[in-house]
Amino acid sequence: MTSQLRLCFRIAFAAALAAPALSHAQRHPSIFINRTEAAAIRANAARYPLLRKTLDAARAMMTQAFAAPMDVPQPGEAGGYAHERHKQNYREMQTAGTLYAITGEARYAAFVRDMLDKYAVLYPTLGAHPLSKNQAPGKLFHQSLNEANWLVATSIAYDCVYDFLKPAERARIEKNLLRPMADWLSVTHAKEFDRIHNHGTWAVASVGMLGYVIGDTSYVNRSIYGTKRDKTGGFLRQLDLLFSPDGYYMEGPYYIRYALMPFFHFAEAIQRAQPEVGIYRYRDSILKKALYSAVQTTFPNGIFPPINDASRTMAIDAPEVVLALDLAYDRYGANPNLLGSAALQNKVILSGAGLAVARDMAAKTTTPAMSWSSVEFTDGPDGKRGGLGILRSGTGLDASMLLMKYGVHGEGHGHFDKLHFIFFDGGREVVPDYGFSRWINIEPKFGGRYLPENDSYAMQTIAHNTVVVDETSQNEGKESAAEKVWGERRFFDAKDPAVQVMSARADRHSPGVAMQRTMLLIKDARFSRPVVVDLFRLSSGADRTYDYPIHFRGQLIATDVKYEGRSTKQEPLGKGFGYQHL
Amino acid sequence: MTSQLRLCFRIAFAAALAAPALSHAQRHPSIFINRTEAAAIRANAARYPLLRKTLDAARAMMTQAFAAPMDVPQPGEAGGYAHERHKQNYREMQTAGTLYAITGEARYAAFVRDMLDKYAVLYPTLGAHPLSKNQAPGKLFHQSLNEANWLVATSIAYDCVYDFLKPAERARIEKNLLRPMADWLSVTHAKEFDRIHNHGTWAVASVGMLGYVIGDTSYVNRSIYGTKRDKTGGFLRQLDLLFSPDGYYMEGPYYIRYALMPFFHFAEAIQRAQPEVGIYRYRDSILKKALYSAVQTTFPNGIFPPINDASRTMAIDAPEVVLALDLAYDRYGANPNLLGSAALQNKVILSGAGLAVARDMAAKTTTPAMSWSSVEFTDGPDGKRGGLGILRSGTGLDASMLLMKYGVHGEGHGHFDKLHFIFFDGGREVVPDYGFSRWINIEPKFGGRYLPENDSYAMQTIAHNTVVVDETSQNEGKESAAEKVWGERRFFDAKDPAVQVMSARADRHSPGVAMQRTMLLIKDARFSRPVVVDLFRLSSGADRTYDYPIHFRGQLIATDVKYEGRSTKQEPLGKGFGYQHL
């Protein structure tokens, strides 16, 4: 797509937004599921196993919710009861709303109404959450990010039950709860709202979706264009800058996994409320590329490579990916590999898109399998800041996958790990990435916040499978310096399945040292498994110390290198850059 | 059963053996599967899924075997190619023989014949294996134990194809291979043959089974009564001494798992060749108790508790347990819990017994689940040498299991671990046993032999969840001393599912120190999971140092005990008894 054509879309988009809004009461938008889709789901639930399963799970969740007393507690610490209760509440509201749309049963709508009423009483009494530490605070939650999560789900729930509510009920809920929360997110914390970062995406999606539901174009506009309406922030800016032209997300797969939900929820809302805009075609269909690139980075078992600050267990069946995959399948067209991914997910969303996936899955006589090819993603908004190479060999769970990282730093969650590699083989990460250092949802461990060891170890170069120069991390472990440089791709050739190769340089990460790593994935009949060949060339004008860590996840069986055991005393390898932990 | 009654059986048994043997050619014994069973398997394979699955796997194994060149290599190192090849060869012969019995297809019988011919050429050229180290050597394998494994499987194969072979072929094979091997096991290594130990059981089973197949009662008699025919060794003596009256096997579950195969294979052969003996009723049906007690010790996921020298992954679906379970089910009668165990095994043996299990499983509309109750096993041949207590709460995989060990030492594989406990909860060992220290089948790691660390760490008291006195293992880590003492049960009460309790003493394991441990498994509505209460009382006239290790398998989240991290230097905790490794 040329830049001229892209410009056309933007103009069309702006024009559409500027058009006079229809009377809201006449045309309620249905940002997630409409009456036609609901009828089709009712008609086909028994025929499509994935759909039935998802519907049964939703009903079971609500059965449990109805059985317990409804609770909207005072805010608490992350990972603690109140925090988890508020999270569960928005999940239940979203599920109840969707089930009301599908079944028309009043008890589901009444559940959403009653809970919103409780929130509408509590919310005006709250100030900023006292335990926010370094983040922008929410009121219900310690960080505004969770508040935006809450508002995305609740906007869908509110949308579904909108016509069920009396005007006075709507007025009370919007005045005391929904508008104050949207203002908190977009006015009080305007800076967070305008961030080109997944936190910003959650914020704009939540406020923009609410805008459509309650018919307030000012919420919609600030979400699309940023609080200053000049595209220095907002959804379009995020779509421009957070992805490379290939759709690779610069914070890495774990964060695109998380960001896929606001990106796709908001895009779907825009598509439904203002289809003339063509948001799904924006930037040469960047949302399609975003979903595909995310799914294509997964290990053969469906787990996302834990690049940068990332969990080692987050997988393709996360609800965010289910949402994005179903919508991409529906909006961009069927794809056998996507259906293979959906088979790993083993659930769908409860909308027309989920129906389409469930229908196509039911038509298959054998379960589709995910089987991606080798692929290279460019990095940086212009696609010229290095990239990520993935070589694959074999099929299904038994496939091997070699990944090398030579792109941008990736902002606050980035690790100092250029030319780092991961090797997945025989169903597991054999040479793994350490991922992040935190205890998700464990209250006594700072509520799951990042631990000091995330900075002192997990981010440092020595925690990765790449050379460390003079026991010092790349760019001396400074984010500001690391953000200014990136890896440089040399070549990537996966045409011959017997010898696949990728090569990249990092010359600006350790002063005075030029580094090139060339990795080959070789399939040869003389070996039962594919073999990795690793060529690492370093050159420097001065004497240097090079450490070459390989964090092998297994047992050392035999070696022709003589080594000395330290069985009487062990001391840390060094004093900083992660060495103090080794 | 009174001792008088037991005596009756023994007399009957001896009388039967002394009866004049029938002409062998007239009545070939069929020690594993006969023509009636083969016909029933053919008739029902399509109807019973477990049977079909097992049969398909057997056929697939032989398809692979037929596709590769037959190889009978010169003996090699444990874990290496030749060792594994000889193991695979006997598995293939046994499978081919059984398939010949079932299908009548000549290619299966010819496979056994051709392979036996190759062995009959190789075997006479071999001397004792040079790599035997501390064990009695075999010729094909480094230890005679493996040779007995080979002969058990091959006796079944030979039995199945006996009538297919020409008399000259049989004569050659028996003269050059089978008899010399049986003599090697029972004459050259008579001491090993007479051992009251699982190695002895393998030896007597292999020689006795061959004796039935080739019609040599001298082999049968020495196997039953020992080489001196006076019951100082042999199968009956093993049945008398290796089990407590409850059927608990004094070496522990991992070794009974292994020993179940020769015990049941030989018993089944005796039953078929001389049914009048009633071997299955011997010692108050001790073989029934042996199988039941083994299965009843498993964790809810079917893995055997790794007590003593034991693997941490050996499970109920091991072929030895499949064999014993199917035969016990068939010989001693149906049992729902046994069927639940068979469901975990997900395969059967290819004989009338396996057919019975597959038939009853096919009749179930839902998959049976294994759900054992709390149970205490006595230890020692007289049942008066302490025991093993198992408290359980909950059902299926989610059940909790608390095990305390207070029996005998358990011979060469025993650990110095009285009053040690294991706790299984939430689908895994939360407070585990370390098991043994070896690398099964890894050639560069001494072929899987026990490592020096098995003695220096795995066996020592500190490696277990029990108190260590003065940094010294129980009985100073000396097997001879430990064999002379055992734990003492105090009480065991599992009647009330809310409060189950077991208590035992160990007063002769650390000189001058009396120890009593009382463990409770409590189910209370105020806790989401069962709770363990551990009361450990130690008394001594002098000052002592007590270490109370709990090898918790998980993450320390919070503690109200202040502790100091050792982040700058670590040194071994001590100089011996396992402390040097910590």
mmCIF file of C-alpha atoms in Angstrom, chain A residues 4 102 347 386 436 477 522 546 579:
data_model
loop_
_atom_site.group_PDB
_atom_site.id
_atom_site.type_symbol
_atom_site.label_atom_id
_atom_site.label_comp_id
_atom_site.label_asym_id
_atom_site.label_seq_id
_atom_site.Cartn_x
_atom_site.Cartn_y
_atom_site.Cartn_z
ATOM 1 C CA GLN A 4 -0.977 8.113 -0.717
ATOM 2 C CA ILE A 102 -27.938 -14.423 23.152
ATOM 3 C CA LYS A 347 -12.790 -22.198 22.588
ATOM 4 C CA GLY A 386 16.636 -5.160 12.832
ATOM 5 C CA PHE A 436 10.448 -11.917 33.762
ATOM 6 C CA GLY A 477 21.999 -1.838 31.136
ATOM 7 C CA ILE A 522 20.375 -28.155 9.812
ATOM 8 C CA TYR A 546 33.891 -12.544 26.589
ATOM 9 C CA TYR A 579 26.615 -11.621 37.858
#
